[in-house]
mmCIF file of C-alpha atoms in Angstrom:
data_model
loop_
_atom_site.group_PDB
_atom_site.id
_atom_site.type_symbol
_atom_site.label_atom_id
_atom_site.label_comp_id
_atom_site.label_asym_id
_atom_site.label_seq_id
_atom_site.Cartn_x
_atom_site.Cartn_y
_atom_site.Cartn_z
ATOM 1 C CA UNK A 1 0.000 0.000 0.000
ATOM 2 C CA UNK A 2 1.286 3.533 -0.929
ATOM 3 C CA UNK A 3 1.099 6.528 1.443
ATOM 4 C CA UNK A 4 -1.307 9.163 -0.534
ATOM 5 C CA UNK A 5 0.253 12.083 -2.499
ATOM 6 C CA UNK A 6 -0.515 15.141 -0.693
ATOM 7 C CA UNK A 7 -2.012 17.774 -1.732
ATOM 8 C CA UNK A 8 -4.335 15.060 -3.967
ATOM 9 C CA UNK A 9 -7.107 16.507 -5.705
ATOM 10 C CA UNK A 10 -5.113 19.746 -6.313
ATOM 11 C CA UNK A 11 -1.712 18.451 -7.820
ATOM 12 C CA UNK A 12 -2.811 19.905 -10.938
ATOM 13 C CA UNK A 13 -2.945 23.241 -9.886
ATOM 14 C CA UNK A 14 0.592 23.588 -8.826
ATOM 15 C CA UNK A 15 3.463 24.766 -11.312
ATOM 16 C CA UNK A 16 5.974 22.279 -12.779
ATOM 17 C CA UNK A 17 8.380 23.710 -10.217
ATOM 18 C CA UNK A 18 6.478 23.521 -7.680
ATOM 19 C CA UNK A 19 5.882 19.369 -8.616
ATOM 20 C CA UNK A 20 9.702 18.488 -8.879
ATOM 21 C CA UNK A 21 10.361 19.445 -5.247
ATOM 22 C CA UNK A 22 7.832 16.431 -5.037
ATOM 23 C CA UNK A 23 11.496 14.252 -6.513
ATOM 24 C CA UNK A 24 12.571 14.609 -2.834
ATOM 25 C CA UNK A 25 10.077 12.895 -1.403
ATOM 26 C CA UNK A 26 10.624 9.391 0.029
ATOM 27 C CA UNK A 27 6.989 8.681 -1.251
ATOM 28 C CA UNK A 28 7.808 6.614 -4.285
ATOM 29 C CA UNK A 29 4.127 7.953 -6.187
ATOM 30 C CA UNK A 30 5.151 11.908 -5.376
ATOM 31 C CA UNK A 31 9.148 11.216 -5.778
ATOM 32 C CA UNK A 32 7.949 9.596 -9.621
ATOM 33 C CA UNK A 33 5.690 12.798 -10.289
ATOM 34 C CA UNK A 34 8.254 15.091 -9.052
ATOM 35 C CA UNK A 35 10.684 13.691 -11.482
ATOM 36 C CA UNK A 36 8.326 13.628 -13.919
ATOM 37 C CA UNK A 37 7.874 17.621 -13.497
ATOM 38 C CA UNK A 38 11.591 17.942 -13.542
ATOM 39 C CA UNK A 39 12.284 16.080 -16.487
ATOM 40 C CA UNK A 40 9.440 18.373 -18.328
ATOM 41 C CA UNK A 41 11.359 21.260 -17.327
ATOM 42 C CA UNK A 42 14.617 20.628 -18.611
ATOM 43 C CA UNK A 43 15.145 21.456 -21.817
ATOM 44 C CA UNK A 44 16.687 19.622 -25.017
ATOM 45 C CA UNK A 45 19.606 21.375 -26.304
ATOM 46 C CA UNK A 46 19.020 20.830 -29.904
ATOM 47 C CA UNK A 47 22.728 22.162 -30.780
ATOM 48 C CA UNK A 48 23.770 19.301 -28.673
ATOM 49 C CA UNK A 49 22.166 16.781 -31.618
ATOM 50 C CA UNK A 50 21.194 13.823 -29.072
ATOM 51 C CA UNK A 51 20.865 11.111 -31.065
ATOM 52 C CA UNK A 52 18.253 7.874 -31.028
ATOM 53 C CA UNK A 53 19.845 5.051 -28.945
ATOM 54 C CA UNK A 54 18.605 1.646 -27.798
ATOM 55 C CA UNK A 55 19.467 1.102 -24.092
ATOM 56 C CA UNK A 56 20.319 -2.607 -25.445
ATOM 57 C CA UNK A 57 22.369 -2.118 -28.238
ATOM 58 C CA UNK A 58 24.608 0.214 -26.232
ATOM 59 C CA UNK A 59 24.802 -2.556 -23.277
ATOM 60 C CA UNK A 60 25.386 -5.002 -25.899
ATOM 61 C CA UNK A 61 28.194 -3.443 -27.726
ATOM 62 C CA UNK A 62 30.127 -2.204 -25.041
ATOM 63 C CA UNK A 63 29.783 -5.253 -22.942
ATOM 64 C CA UNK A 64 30.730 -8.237 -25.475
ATOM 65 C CA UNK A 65 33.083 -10.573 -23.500
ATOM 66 C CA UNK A 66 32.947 -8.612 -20.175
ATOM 67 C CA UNK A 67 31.079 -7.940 -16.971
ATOM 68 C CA UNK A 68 27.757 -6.226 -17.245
ATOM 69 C CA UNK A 69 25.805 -5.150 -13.831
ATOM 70 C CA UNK A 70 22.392 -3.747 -14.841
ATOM 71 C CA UNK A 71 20.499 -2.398 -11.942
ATOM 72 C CA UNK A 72 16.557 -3.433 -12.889
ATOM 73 C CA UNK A 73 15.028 -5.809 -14.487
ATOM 74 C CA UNK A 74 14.338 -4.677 -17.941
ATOM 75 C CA UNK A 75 12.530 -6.881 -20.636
ATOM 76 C CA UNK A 76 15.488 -7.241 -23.028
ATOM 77 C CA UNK A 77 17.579 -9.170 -20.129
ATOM 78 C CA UNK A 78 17.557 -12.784 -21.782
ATOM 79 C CA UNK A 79 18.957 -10.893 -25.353
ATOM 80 C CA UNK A 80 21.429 -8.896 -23.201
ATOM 81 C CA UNK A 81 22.750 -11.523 -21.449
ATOM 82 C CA UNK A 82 22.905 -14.030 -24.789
ATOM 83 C CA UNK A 83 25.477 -10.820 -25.843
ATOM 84 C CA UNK A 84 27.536 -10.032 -23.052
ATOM 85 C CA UNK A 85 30.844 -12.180 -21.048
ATOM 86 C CA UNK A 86 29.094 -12.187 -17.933
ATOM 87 C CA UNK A 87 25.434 -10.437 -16.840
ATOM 88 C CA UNK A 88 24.489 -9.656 -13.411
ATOM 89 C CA UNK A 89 21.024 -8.288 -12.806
ATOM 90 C CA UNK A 90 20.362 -6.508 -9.516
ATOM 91 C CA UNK A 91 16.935 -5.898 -8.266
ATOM 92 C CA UNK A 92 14.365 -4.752 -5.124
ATOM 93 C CA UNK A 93 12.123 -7.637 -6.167
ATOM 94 C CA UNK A 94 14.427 -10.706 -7.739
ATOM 95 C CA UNK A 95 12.892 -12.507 -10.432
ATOM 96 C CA UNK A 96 14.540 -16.326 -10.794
ATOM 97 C CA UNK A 97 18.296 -15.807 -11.982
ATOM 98 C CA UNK A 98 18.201 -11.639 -10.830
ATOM 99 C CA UNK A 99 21.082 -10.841 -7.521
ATOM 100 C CA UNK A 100 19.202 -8.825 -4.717
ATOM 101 C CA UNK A 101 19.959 -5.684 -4.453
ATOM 102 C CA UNK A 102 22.113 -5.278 -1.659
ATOM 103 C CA UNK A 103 24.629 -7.842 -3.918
ATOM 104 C CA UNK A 104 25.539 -4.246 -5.693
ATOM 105 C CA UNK A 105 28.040 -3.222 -3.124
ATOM 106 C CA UNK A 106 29.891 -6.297 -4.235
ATOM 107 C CA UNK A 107 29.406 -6.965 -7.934
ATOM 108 C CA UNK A 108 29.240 -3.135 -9.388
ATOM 109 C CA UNK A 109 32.815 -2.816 -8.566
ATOM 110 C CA UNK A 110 33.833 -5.439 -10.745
ATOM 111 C CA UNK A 111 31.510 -4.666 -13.406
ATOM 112 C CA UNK A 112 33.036 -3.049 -17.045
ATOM 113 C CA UNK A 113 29.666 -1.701 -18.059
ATOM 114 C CA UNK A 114 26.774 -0.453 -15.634
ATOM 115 C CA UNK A 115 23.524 0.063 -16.430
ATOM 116 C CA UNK A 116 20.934 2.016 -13.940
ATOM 117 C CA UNK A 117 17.650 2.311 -14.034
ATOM 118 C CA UNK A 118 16.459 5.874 -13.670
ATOM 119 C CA UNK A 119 13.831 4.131 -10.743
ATOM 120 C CA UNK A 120 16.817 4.550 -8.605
ATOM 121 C CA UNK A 121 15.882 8.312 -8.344
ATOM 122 C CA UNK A 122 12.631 7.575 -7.680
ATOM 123 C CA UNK A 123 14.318 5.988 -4.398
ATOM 124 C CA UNK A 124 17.161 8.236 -4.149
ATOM 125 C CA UNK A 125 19.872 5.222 -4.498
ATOM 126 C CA UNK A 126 20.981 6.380 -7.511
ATOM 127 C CA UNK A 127 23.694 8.560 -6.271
ATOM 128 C CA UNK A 128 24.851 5.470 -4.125
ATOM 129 C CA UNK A 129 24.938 3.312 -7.063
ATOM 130 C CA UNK A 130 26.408 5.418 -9.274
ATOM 131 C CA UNK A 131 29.521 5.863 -6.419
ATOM 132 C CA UNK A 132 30.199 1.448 -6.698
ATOM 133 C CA UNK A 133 31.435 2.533 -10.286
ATOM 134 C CA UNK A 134 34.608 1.776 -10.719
ATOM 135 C CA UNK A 135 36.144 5.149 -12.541
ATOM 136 C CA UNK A 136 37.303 3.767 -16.165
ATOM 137 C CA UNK A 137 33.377 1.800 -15.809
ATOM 138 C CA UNK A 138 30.939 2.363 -18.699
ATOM 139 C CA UNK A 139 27.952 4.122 -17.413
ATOM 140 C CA UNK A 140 24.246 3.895 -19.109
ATOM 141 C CA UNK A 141 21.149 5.642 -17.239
ATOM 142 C CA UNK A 142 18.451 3.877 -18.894
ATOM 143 C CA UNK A 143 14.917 4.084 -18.558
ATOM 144 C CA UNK A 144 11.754 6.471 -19.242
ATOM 145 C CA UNK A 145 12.615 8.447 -16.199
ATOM 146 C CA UNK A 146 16.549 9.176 -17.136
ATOM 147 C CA UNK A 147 16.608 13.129 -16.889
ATOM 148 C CA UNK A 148 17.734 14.130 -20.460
ATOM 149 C CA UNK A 149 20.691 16.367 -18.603
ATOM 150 C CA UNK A 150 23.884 17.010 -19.238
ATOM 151 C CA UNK A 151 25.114 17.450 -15.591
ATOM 152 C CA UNK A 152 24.994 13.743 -15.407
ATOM 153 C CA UNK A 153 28.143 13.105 -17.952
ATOM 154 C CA UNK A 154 30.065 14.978 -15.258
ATOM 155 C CA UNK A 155 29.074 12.407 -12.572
ATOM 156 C CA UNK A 156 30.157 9.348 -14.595
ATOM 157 C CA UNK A 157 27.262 8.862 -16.339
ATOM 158 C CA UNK A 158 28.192 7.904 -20.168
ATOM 159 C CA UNK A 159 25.158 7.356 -22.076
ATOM 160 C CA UNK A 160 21.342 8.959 -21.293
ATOM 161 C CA UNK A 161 18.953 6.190 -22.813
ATOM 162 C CA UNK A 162 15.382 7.685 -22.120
ATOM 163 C CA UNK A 163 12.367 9.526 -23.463
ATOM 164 C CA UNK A 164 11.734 12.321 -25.046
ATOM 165 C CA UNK A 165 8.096 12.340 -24.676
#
């Protein structure tokens, strides 16, 4: 059971800046609609030319023959793992063949290429996860809530697979 958003019934009378203070929350429902707001607000530098990638290509390439931790459990899993030397998936919830999640202190370390799911700042481990990098690491943030930002190459983040919606 979720704890109710406040101010229900009224969110949509509050400003998009107002909503992404909601990304602080440790409520998962008003931490996903403040990052929601946030992600609306940043803008796409179109001089910057992002171009169209697949989260699984990019996995795929850069992780033939080595060690691949990807944080969530994302549908392409049995493809990626068919591509890559050696796949560990961390998760909240394991699914048969997935490591918990508190396995990522140990195997993101030794990993070549990280994925992260852009959940984890929905529950503000993202920062945590992103610091068990090792510094010559690959980095992908993956998933629709990835914030299309620059700021996050100069935190080790490599690649920005998300949505432009």
């Amino acid at each position: 059971m979720h704890e109710p958003v406040r101010d229900v019934g009224r969110v949509h009378t509050k400003s998009a800046r107002e909503l992404a203070g909601y990304a602080r929350s440790a409520n998962p429902l008003e931490a996903s609609i403040g990052m929601a707001a946030l992600n609306s607000l940043l803008p796409l530098d179109a001089a910057a030319a992002p171009a169209e990638v697949n989260a699984l290509a990019v996995l795929a390439a850069r992780g033939a023959g080595k060690k691949v931790a990807l944080v969530g459990h994302f549908p392409f899993v049995p493809e990626l793992e068919r591509q890559v030397g050696t796949l560990w998936v961390l998760e909240l919830c394991p699914a048969d063949g997935d490591w918990p999640a508190a396995a990522s202190t140990d195997l993101i370390p030794q990993a070549d290429v990280v994925g992260l799911t852009s959940s984890a700042f929905i529950n503000h481990t993202f920062d945590g996860l992103l610091s068990l990098c090792r510094p010559d690491a690959f980095v992908v943030a993956l998933g629709p809530t990835t914030p299309l930002s620059p700021v996050l190459f100069d935190h080790g983040v490599h690649v920005l697979a998300g949505s432009d919606v």
